[in-house]
PDB file of C-alpha atoms and ligand atoms in Angstrom:
ATOM      1  CA  MET A1460      -0.426   0.229   0.144  1.00 92.00           C
ATOM      2  CA  ILE A1461       0.984   3.752  -1.197  1.00 94.00           C
ATOM      3  CA  ARG A1462       0.880   5.444   2.254  1.00 94.00           C
ATOM      4  CA  LEU A1463      -0.154   8.938   1.454  1.00 97.00           C
ATOM      5  CA  THR A1464      -1.161   9.401   4.392  1.00 97.00           C
ATOM      6  CA  LYS A1465       2.844  10.054   5.820  1.00 97.00           C
ATOM      7  CA  ILE A1466       2.495  13.119   3.950  1.00 98.00           C
ATOM      8  CA  MET A1467      -0.863  14.367   3.743  1.00 98.00           C
ATOM      9  CA  LYS A1468      -4.180  15.106   5.549  1.00 97.00           C
ATOM     10  CA  GLN A1469      -7.267  15.015   4.107  1.00 97.00           C
ATOM     11  CA  ASN A1470      -6.006  14.621   0.876  1.00 97.00           C
ATOM     12  CA  LYS A1471      -4.660  17.828   0.606  1.00 98.00           C
ATOM     13  CA  ALA A1472      -1.319  19.556   1.229  1.00 98.00           C
ATOM     14  CA  LEU A1473       0.968  21.903   2.341  1.00 98.00           C
ATOM     15  CA  PHE A1474       5.112  21.620   1.308  1.00 98.00           C
ATOM     16  CA  LEU A1475       8.331  23.440   1.859  1.00 98.00           C
ATOM     17  CA  ALA A1476      10.432  23.303  -0.589  1.00 98.00           C
ATOM     18  CA  TYR A1477      14.423  23.669   0.020  1.00 98.00           C
ATOM     19  CA  ASP A1478      15.909  22.152  -2.977  1.00 98.00           C
ATOM     20  CA  GLN A1479      16.469  25.976  -4.633  1.00 98.00           C
ATOM     21  CA  GLY A1480      20.272  26.038  -3.443  1.00 98.00           C
ATOM     22  CA  LEU A1481      20.663  22.706  -6.151  1.00 98.00           C
ATOM     23  CA  GLU A1482      18.498  23.980  -8.708  1.00 98.00           C
ATOM     24  CA  HIS A1483      19.757  28.053  -8.690  1.00 97.00           C
ATOM     25  CA  GLY A1484      22.732  28.177  -5.975  1.00 97.00           C
ATOM     26  CA  PRO A1485      22.465  31.009  -2.955  1.00 97.00           C
ATOM     27  CA  THR A1486      21.042  33.376  -4.761  1.00 97.00           C
ATOM     28  CA  ASP A1487      17.582  32.915  -3.408  1.00 97.00           C
ATOM     29  CA  PHE A1488      19.356  33.239  -0.328  1.00 98.00           C
ATOM     30  CA  ASP A1489      20.048  36.830   2.593  1.00 98.00           C
ATOM     31  CA  ASP A1490      21.476  35.480   5.218  1.00 98.00           C
ATOM     32  CA  LYS A1491      18.566  34.044   7.382  1.00 98.00           C
ATOM     33  CA  ASN A1492      17.643  31.208   4.778  1.00 98.00           C
ATOM     34  CA  ILE A1493      20.975  30.065   3.458  1.00 98.00           C
ATOM     35  CA  ASP A1494      20.999  28.562   6.900  1.00 98.00           C
ATOM     36  CA  PRO A1495      19.038  24.505   6.388  1.00 98.00           C
ATOM     37  CA  ASN A1496      18.421  24.892  10.237  1.00 98.00           C
ATOM     38  CA  TYR A1497      16.517  28.150   9.741  1.00 98.00           C
ATOM     39  CA  ILE A1498      14.330  26.135   6.862  1.00 98.00           C
ATOM     40  CA  LEU A1499      14.175  22.803   9.487  1.00 98.00           C
ATOM     41  CA  ASP A1500      12.510  25.200  11.819  1.00 98.00           C
ATOM     42  CA  ILE A1501       9.496  26.523   9.909  1.00 98.00           C
ATOM     43  CA  ALA A1502       8.476  23.170   8.992  1.00 98.00           C
ATOM     44  CA  LYS A1503       8.554  21.780  12.828  1.00 98.00           C
ATOM     45  CA  ARG A1504       6.383  25.261  14.026  1.00 98.00           C
ATOM     46  CA  ALA A1505       4.569  25.778  11.028  1.00 98.00           C
ATOM     47  CA  LYS A1506       3.676  21.747  11.139  1.00 97.00           C
ATOM     48  CA  PHE A1507       4.356  21.182   7.330  1.00 98.00           C
ATOM     49  CA  ASN A1508       3.017  18.143   5.850  1.00 98.00           C
ATOM     50  CA  ALA A1509       6.299  17.475   4.291  1.00 98.00           C
ATOM     51  CA  VAL A1510       9.845  19.071   4.512  1.00 98.00           C
ATOM     52  CA  ILE A1511      11.364  18.505   1.079  1.00 98.00           C
ATOM     53  CA  LEU A1512      15.270  18.508   0.522  1.00 98.00           C
ATOM     54  CA  GLN A1513      18.596  16.884  -0.753  1.00 98.00           C
ATOM     55  CA  LYS A1514      20.340  14.289   0.612  1.00 98.00           C
ATOM     56  CA  GLY A1515      23.272  16.346   1.821  1.00 98.00           C
ATOM     57  CA  ILE A1516      20.627  18.184   3.684  1.00 98.00           C
ATOM     58  CA  VAL A1517      19.720  15.749   5.146  1.00 98.00           C
ATOM     59  CA  GLU A1518      22.846  13.769   6.028  1.00 98.00           C
ATOM     60  CA  LYS A1519      24.048  17.133   7.944  1.00 98.00           C
ATOM     61  CA  TYR A1520      20.906  19.196   9.221  1.00 98.00           C
ATOM     62  CA  TYR A1521      17.760  16.882   9.642  1.00 98.00           C
ATOM     63  CA  ARG A1522      16.682  16.150  12.723  1.00 98.00           C
ATOM     64  CA  LYS A1523      12.721  14.348  11.505  1.00 98.00           C
ATOM     65  CA  GLN A1524      11.836  18.374  12.208  1.00 98.00           C
ATOM     66  CA  ALA A1525       9.098  17.682   9.665  1.00 98.00           C
ATOM     67  CA  PRO A1526       7.879  14.551   7.624  1.00 98.00           C
ATOM     68  CA  LEU A1527      10.648  14.064   4.332  1.00 98.00           C
ATOM     69  CA  ILE A1528      10.653  13.943   1.072  1.00 98.00           C
ATOM     70  CA  ILE A1529      13.707  13.439  -0.498  1.00 98.00           C
ATOM     71  CA  LYS A1530      14.043  15.129  -3.868  1.00 98.00           C
ATOM     72  CA  LEU A1531      16.100  12.257  -5.748  1.00 98.00           C
ATOM     73  CA  ASN A1532      17.646  13.536  -9.335  1.00 98.00           C
ATOM     74  CA  GLY A1533      18.444  17.567  -9.791  1.00 98.00           C
ATOM     75  CA  LYS A1534      20.357  19.856 -11.246  1.00 98.00           C
ATOM     76  CA  THR A1535      22.091  23.168 -11.116  1.00 98.00           C
ATOM     77  CA  SER A1536      21.870  26.499 -13.767  1.00 97.00           C
ATOM     78  CA  LEU A1537      25.142  26.743 -14.883  1.00 97.00           C
ATOM     79  CA  ILE A1538      24.940  24.416 -17.452  1.00 93.00           C
ATOM     80  CA  ASP A1539      23.621  25.213 -21.080  1.00 94.00           C
ATOM     81  CA  GLY A1540      21.513  23.509 -23.907  1.00 96.00           C
ATOM     82  CA  GLU A1541      18.425  20.839 -23.218  1.00 98.00           C
ATOM     83  CA  PRO A1542      17.919  19.802 -19.470  1.00 98.00           C
ATOM     84  CA  ILE A1543      18.298  17.046 -17.717  1.00 98.00           C
ATOM     85  CA  ALA A1544      18.518  16.562 -14.496  1.00 98.00           C
ATOM     86  CA  THR A1545      19.911  12.469 -13.036  1.00 97.00           C
ATOM     87  CA  GLN A1546      19.392  10.883  -9.838  1.00 98.00           C
ATOM     88  CA  LEU A1547      21.596  11.754  -7.601  1.00 98.00           C
ATOM     89  CA  CYS A1548      20.411   9.509  -4.373  1.00 98.00           C
ATOM     90  CA  THR A1549      18.398   5.971  -4.509  1.00 98.00           C
ATOM     91  CA  VAL A1550      15.762   5.274  -2.820  1.00 98.00           C
ATOM     92  CA  LYS A1551      17.228   2.431  -0.499  1.00 98.00           C
ATOM     93  CA  GLU A1552      19.556   5.951   0.702  1.00 98.00           C
ATOM     94  CA  ALA A1553      16.116   7.821   0.684  1.00 98.00           C
ATOM     95  CA  ILE A1554      14.454   5.315   3.132  1.00 98.00           C
ATOM     96  CA  LYS A1555      17.682   5.085   5.479  1.00 98.00           C
ATOM     97  CA  LEU A1556      17.843   8.882   5.808  1.00 98.00           C
ATOM     98  CA  GLY A1557      14.282   8.741   6.796  1.00 98.00           C
ATOM     99  CA  ALA A1558      12.164   9.757   4.094  1.00 98.00           C
ATOM    100  CA  VAL A1559       8.528   8.855   4.194  1.00 98.00           C
ATOM    101  CA  ALA A1560       8.074   9.911   0.058  1.00 98.00           C
ATOM    102  CA  VAL A1561      10.712  10.769  -2.486  1.00 98.00           C
ATOM    103  CA  GLY A1562      10.639  13.309  -6.403  1.00 98.00           C
ATOM    104  CA  TYR A1563      11.930  13.519  -9.009  1.00 98.00           C
ATOM    105  CA  THR A1564      11.741  16.328 -11.993  1.00 98.00           C
ATOM    106  CA  ILE A1565      10.879  15.216 -15.343  1.00 98.00           C
ATOM    107  CA  TYR A1566      12.260  18.135 -18.064  1.00 98.00           C
ATOM    108  CA  LEU A1567       9.190  16.658 -20.753  1.00 98.00           C
ATOM    109  CA  GLY A1568      10.412  17.521 -23.798  1.00 98.00           C
ATOM    110  CA  SER A1569      13.569  17.870 -23.243  1.00 98.00           C
ATOM    111  CA  ILE A1570      15.978  15.273 -25.546  1.00 98.00           C
ATOM    112  CA  HIS A1571      16.978  13.904 -22.329  1.00 98.00           C
ATOM    113  CA  GLU A1572      13.244  13.239 -21.518  1.00 98.00           C
ATOM    114  CA  PRO A1573      13.526   8.963 -22.280  1.00 98.00           C
ATOM    115  CA  GLN A1574      16.771   9.078 -19.942  1.00 98.00           C
ATOM    116  CA  MET A1575      14.383  10.827 -16.846  1.00 98.00           C
ATOM    117  CA  LEU A1576      11.288   8.965 -17.809  1.00 98.00           C
ATOM    118  CA  SER A1577      13.392   6.084 -17.722  1.00 98.00           C
ATOM    119  CA  GLU A1578      14.864   6.748 -14.510  1.00 98.00           C
ATOM    120  CA  PHE A1579      11.892   7.418 -13.022  1.00 98.00           C
ATOM    121  CA  GLU A1580      10.380   4.193 -13.494  1.00 98.00           C
ATOM    122  CA  ASN A1581      12.658   2.336 -11.700  1.00 98.00           C
ATOM    123  CA  ILE A1582      12.679   4.746  -8.473  1.00 98.00           C
ATOM    124  CA  GLU A1583       8.732   4.790  -8.808  1.00 98.00           C
ATOM    125  CA  ARG A1584       8.793   0.956  -8.596  1.00 98.00           C
ATOM    126  CA  GLU A1585      11.226   0.478  -5.718  1.00 98.00           C
ATOM    127  CA  ALA A1586       9.536   3.305  -4.252  1.00 98.00           C
ATOM    128  CA  HIS A1587       6.267   2.013  -4.397  1.00 98.00           C
ATOM    129  CA  GLU A1588       7.342  -1.474  -3.053  1.00 98.00           C
ATOM    130  CA  HIS A1589       8.103   0.351   0.120  1.00 98.00           C
ATOM    131  CA  GLY A1590       4.880   2.274   0.284  1.00 98.00           C
ATOM    132  CA  LEU A1591       6.324   5.178  -0.562  1.00 98.00           C
ATOM    133  CA  PRO A1592       4.328   7.860  -2.454  1.00 98.00           C
ATOM    134  CA  VAL A1593       6.715   8.739  -5.590  1.00 98.00           C
ATOM    135  CA  ILE A1594       6.107  12.904  -6.908  1.00 98.00           C
ATOM    136  CA  ALA A1595       7.046  13.898  -9.762  1.00 98.00           C
ATOM    137  CA  TRP A1596       7.943  17.770 -10.828  1.00 98.00           C
ATOM    138  CA  MET A1597       6.596  17.835 -14.408  1.00 98.00           C
ATOM    139  CA  TYR A1598       8.222  20.588 -15.895  1.00 98.00           C
ATOM    140  CA  PRO A1599       8.018  20.941 -20.126  1.00 98.00           C
ATOM    141  CA  ARG A1600      11.295  22.719 -20.977  1.00 98.00           C
ATOM    142  CA  GLY A1601      13.267  22.504 -23.720  1.00 97.00           C
ATOM    143  CA  ARG A1602      13.984  23.878 -27.342  1.00 97.00           C
ATOM    144  CA  ALA A1603      10.288  21.597 -28.783  1.00 97.00           C
ATOM    145  CA  ILE A1604       8.281  23.183 -25.580  1.00 98.00           C
ATOM    146  CA  LYS A1605       7.000  26.193 -27.701  1.00 97.00           C
ATOM    147  CA  ASP A1606       5.076  27.264 -24.388  1.00 98.00           C
ATOM    148  CA  GLU A1607       5.967  25.063 -21.193  1.00 97.00           C
ATOM    149  CA  LEU A1608       2.622  27.463 -19.081  1.00 98.00           C
ATOM    150  CA  SER A1609      -0.445  26.235 -21.832  1.00 98.00           C
ATOM    151  CA  ARG A1610      -2.980  24.739 -21.332  1.00 98.00           C
ATOM    152  CA  GLU A1611      -2.119  22.364 -23.148  1.00 98.00           C
ATOM    153  CA  THR A1612       1.305  21.360 -22.324  1.00 98.00           C
ATOM    154  CA  LEU A1613       0.443  21.565 -18.201  1.00 98.00           C
ATOM    155  CA  ALA A1614      -2.697  19.304 -18.932  1.00 98.00           C
ATOM    156  CA  TYR A1615      -0.152  16.478 -21.241  1.00 98.00           C
ATOM    157  CA  ALA A1616       2.813  16.731 -18.904  1.00 98.00           C
ATOM    158  CA  ALA A1617      -0.169  16.495 -16.269  1.00 98.00           C
ATOM    159  CA  ARG A1618      -1.959  13.204 -17.876  1.00 98.00           C
ATOM    160  CA  VAL A1619       1.954  11.806 -18.779  1.00 98.00           C
ATOM    161  CA  GLY A1620       2.829  11.895 -14.569  1.00 98.00           C
ATOM    162  CA  LEU A1621      -0.840   9.514 -14.226  1.00 98.00           C
ATOM    163  CA  GLU A1622       0.571   7.264 -17.224  1.00 98.00           C
ATOM    164  CA  ILE A1623       3.884   6.957 -15.801  1.00 98.00           C
ATOM    165  CA  GLY A1624       2.622   5.890 -11.631  1.00 98.00           C
ATOM    166  CA  ALA A1625       2.963   8.953 -10.000  1.00 98.00           C
ATOM    167  CA  ASP A1626       0.553   9.461  -6.853  1.00 98.00           C
ATOM    168  CA  ILE A1627       2.037  13.037  -7.089  1.00 98.00           C
ATOM    169  CA  VAL A1628       2.396  15.228  -9.808  1.00 98.00           C
ATOM    170  CA  LYS A1629       4.052  19.155  -8.722  1.00 98.00           C
ATOM    171  CA  MET A1630       3.392  21.154 -11.524  1.00 98.00           C
ATOM    172  CA  LYS A1631       3.156  25.357 -12.494  1.00 98.00           C
ATOM    173  CA  TYR A1632      -0.013  27.385 -12.237  1.00 98.00           C
ATOM    174  CA  ASN A1633      -0.099  29.651 -14.646  1.00 98.00           C
ATOM    175  CA  GLY A1634      -2.269  31.616 -13.277  1.00 98.00           C
ATOM    176  CA  ASN A1635      -5.394  30.658 -15.219  1.00 98.00           C
ATOM    177  CA  LYS A1636      -8.631  28.808 -13.168  1.00 98.00           C
ATOM    178  CA  ASN A1637     -10.125  26.766 -15.771  1.00 98.00           C
ATOM    179  CA  ASP A1638      -7.221  25.701 -17.019  1.00 98.00           C
ATOM    180  CA  LEU A1639      -5.847  24.050 -13.745  1.00 98.00           C
ATOM    181  CA  GLN A1640      -9.245  22.791 -13.787  1.00 98.00           C
ATOM    182  CA  TRP A1641      -8.378  20.373 -16.818  1.00 98.00           C
ATOM    183  CA  VAL A1642      -4.758  19.933 -15.991  1.00 98.00           C
ATOM    184  CA  VAL A1643      -5.950  18.515 -12.826  1.00 98.00           C
ATOM    185  CA  LYS A1644      -9.222  16.397 -14.390  1.00 98.00           C
ATOM    186  CA  SER A1645      -6.549  15.276 -16.872  1.00 98.00           C
ATOM    187  CA  ALA A1646      -3.845  13.675 -13.870  1.00 98.00           C
ATOM    188  CA  GLY A1647      -6.601  11.442 -12.939  1.00 98.00           C
ATOM    189  CA  LYS A1648      -6.302   9.558  -9.475  1.00 98.00           C
ATOM    190  CA  THR A1649      -2.611  11.654  -9.503  1.00 98.00           C
ATOM    191  CA  LYS A1650      -2.926  14.496  -6.957  1.00 98.00           C
ATOM    192  CA  VAL A1651      -1.709  17.498  -8.563  1.00 98.00           C
ATOM    193  CA  VAL A1652      -0.107  20.278  -6.257  1.00 98.00           C
ATOM    194  CA  ILE A1653       1.403  23.837  -6.801  1.00 98.00           C
ATOM    195  CA  ALA A1654       5.090  24.518  -6.787  1.00 97.00           C
ATOM    196  CA  GLY A1655       5.648  28.635  -6.144  1.00 94.00           C
ATOM    197  CA  GLY A1656       7.850  30.734  -7.767  1.00 96.00           C
ATOM    198  CA  THR A1657       9.370  33.980  -7.454  1.00 96.00           C
ATOM    199  CA  LYS A1658       8.291  35.741  -4.282  1.00 96.00           C
ATOM    200  CA  LYS A1659       5.352  37.511  -4.716  1.00 97.00           C
ATOM    201  CA  GLU A1660       3.543  40.692  -3.209  1.00 97.00           C
ATOM    202  CA  GLU A1661       1.297  38.310   0.048  1.00 97.00           C
ATOM    203  CA  GLN A1662      -1.862  39.352  -1.219  1.00 97.00           C
ATOM    204  CA  SER A1663      -2.004  38.065  -4.471  1.00 96.00           C
ATOM    205  CA  PHE A1664      -0.145  35.440  -3.848  1.00 98.00           C
ATOM    206  CA  LEU A1665      -2.905  34.480  -1.498  1.00 98.00           C
ATOM    207  CA  GLU A1666      -5.564  34.569  -3.840  1.00 98.00           C
ATOM    208  CA  GLU A1667      -3.194  32.325  -6.370  1.00 98.00           C
ATOM    209  CA  ALA A1668      -3.865  29.866  -3.627  1.00 98.00           C
ATOM    210  CA  LYS A1669      -7.352  29.939  -2.976  1.00 98.00           C
ATOM    211  CA  ASP A1670      -7.983  29.889  -7.193  1.00 98.00           C
ATOM    212  CA  ILE A1671      -5.794  26.965  -7.353  1.00 98.00           C
ATOM    213  CA  MET A1672      -7.254  24.726  -4.572  1.00 98.00           C
ATOM    214  CA  GLU A1673     -10.477  26.199  -5.953  1.00 97.00           C
ATOM    215  CA  ALA A1674      -9.916  24.341  -9.482  1.00 98.00           C
ATOM    216  CA  GLY A1675      -8.956  20.822  -6.925  1.00 98.00           C
ATOM    217  CA  ALA A1676      -5.359  21.105  -6.826  1.00 98.00           C
ATOM    218  CA  ALA A1677      -4.709  19.103  -4.284  1.00 98.00           C
ATOM    219  CA  GLY A1678      -1.869  21.710  -2.236  1.00 98.00           C
ATOM    220  CA  LEU A1679       1.120  22.955  -2.902  1.00 98.00           C
ATOM    221  CA  ALA A1680       4.953  22.247  -2.653  1.00 98.00           C
ATOM    222  CA  ILE A1681       6.038  25.881  -2.068  1.00 98.00           C
ATOM    223  CA  GLY A1682       9.541  27.387  -1.381  1.00 98.00           C
ATOM    224  CA  ARG A1683      10.607  31.251  -1.512  1.00 98.00           C
ATOM    225  CA  ASN A1684       6.873  32.344  -0.273  1.00 98.00           C
ATOM    226  CA  ILE A1685       7.021  30.700   2.733  1.00 98.00           C
ATOM    227  CA  TRP A1686      11.010  31.389   3.655  1.00 98.00           C
ATOM    228  CA  GLN A1687      11.303  34.876   1.659  1.00 98.00           C
ATOM    229  CA  HIS A1688       8.559  35.859   3.567  1.00 98.00           C
ATOM    230  CA  PRO A1689       9.409  38.057   6.932  1.00 97.00           C
ATOM    231  CA  ARG A1690       6.933  36.740   8.565  1.00 98.00           C
ATOM    232  CA  PRO A1691       6.880  32.881   7.117  1.00 98.00           C
ATOM    233  CA  LEU A1692       5.170  31.249  10.519  1.00 98.00           C
ATOM    234  CA  GLU A1693       2.286  33.476   9.719  1.00 98.00           C
ATOM    235  CA  ILE A1694       2.197  33.273   5.428  1.00 98.00           C
ATOM    236  CA  ALA A1695       1.790  29.397   6.547  1.00 98.00           C
ATOM    237  CA  GLN A1696      -1.038  29.802   8.301  1.00 97.00           C
ATOM    238  CA  LYS A1697      -2.698  31.695   5.917  1.00 98.00           C
ATOM    239  CA  LEU A1698      -2.002  29.137   3.160  1.00 98.00           C
ATOM    240  CA  LYS A1699      -3.602  26.403   5.669  1.00 98.00           C
ATOM    241  CA  GLU A1700      -6.554  27.353   6.231  1.00 97.00           C
ATOM    242  CA  ILE A1701      -6.719  28.545   2.541  1.00 98.00           C
ATOM    243  CA  ILE A1702      -5.926  24.627   1.739  1.00 98.00           C
ATOM    244  CA  TRP A1703      -8.055  22.872   4.633  1.00 97.00           C
ATOM    245  CA  LYS A1704     -10.336  26.036   5.117  1.00 89.00           C
ATOM    246  CA  ARG A1705      -9.780  26.146   8.890  1.00 66.00           C
ATOM    247  CA  LYS A1706      -6.904  26.567  11.730  1.00 56.00           C
ATOM    248  CA  ASP A1707      -4.205  24.734  12.830  1.00 51.00           C
ATOM    249  CA  LYS A1708      -4.730  21.762  10.814  1.00 49.00           C
ATOM    250  CA  ARG A1709      -1.165  20.337   9.070  1.00 52.00           C
TER     251      ARG A1709
HETATM  252  P1  FBP B 217       9.557  27.309  -5.264  1.00 70.96           P
HETATM  253  O1  FBP B 217       7.927  27.998  -4.346  1.00 70.96           O
HETATM  254  O2  FBP B 217      10.863  28.409  -4.317  1.00 70.96           O
HETATM  255  O3  FBP B 217       9.765  27.954  -6.928  1.00 70.96           O
HETATM  256  O4  FBP B 217       9.920  25.894  -4.631  1.00 70.96           O
HETATM  257  C1  FBP B 217       9.565  25.122  -6.238  1.00 70.96           C
HETATM  258  C2  FBP B 217      10.515  24.024  -6.740  1.00 70.96           C
HETATM  259  O5  FBP B 217       9.910  22.953  -7.856  1.00 70.96           O
HETATM  260  C3  FBP B 217      11.756  23.983  -6.129  1.00 70.96           C
HETATM  261  O6  FBP B 217      11.250  22.645  -5.424  1.00 70.96           O
HETATM  262  C4  FBP B 217      12.926  23.839  -7.062  1.00 70.96           C
HETATM  263  O7  FBP B 217      13.789  24.180  -7.061  1.00 70.96           O
HETATM  264  C5  FBP B 217      12.368  25.000  -7.954  1.00 70.96           C
HETATM  265  O8  FBP B 217      10.940  25.178  -7.470  1.00 70.96           O
HETATM  266  C6  FBP B 217      13.069  24.904  -9.483  1.00 70.96           C
HETATM  267  O9  FBP B 217      11.983  25.731 -10.049  1.00 70.96           O
HETATM  268  P2  FBP B 217      12.640  26.169 -12.299  1.00 70.96           P
HETATM  269  O10 FBP B 217      13.473  25.039 -12.749  1.00 70.96           O
HETATM  270  O11 FBP B 217      11.431  26.850 -11.936  1.00 70.96           O
HETATM  271  O12 FBP B 217      14.195  27.555 -11.457  1.00 70.96           O
END
């Protein structure tokens, strides 16, 4: 059985993502949030459903502050060309480090797509054998993708997530509620959580979160809009109220 309840409550979730140090470099950070302890303290105090980390941060900082999702692949922003993120951590290692779910990015449409799909397939099989949910970051990207945020492209990516066995797909939101409804429908029984992106003005971010939930998403998996916020616990609480429509839910 896939143990989704370890990272979701009532089939909904608020995840704290902190893998940007690998994906973007320290450019996203300031003196406070460059310290993984600061993030893990937020994850614990705001009772996120899970925190998303790469294995190096887990090994050196993670002390069970929140349920753990380990991101198994990744890439830097330093190389040009068609995107590919290859595996950096195995399912076995992730389990040993305390992960209750694993994540993997697929750049759909990249010329390297077959390699990522094949790696994902192995990960998915092994994770499911151990009951661990698998979250696929479905990011259409590369020369062949004309518009990574179009309704068709996003819905295609969500559908692929369902076809390849992802339990949750993590997707970008294009700002159109109607499009997201179609994306969620395309994903079928695979749940859709939405990524945050660069830091936005609080009120419009909260409005967007409301639209996202109304469109049928299962929740949010966000980083910068939480840990770049001057009061992360406060914004986390507001998001929880939107996601669960009541206070104090993990
Ligand atoms: P943010 O909410 O900070 O955007 O984080 C979500 C996320 O998916 C991270 O897990 C990842 O590091 C980052 O966005 C990758 O974004 P991109 O590939 O668009 O730079």
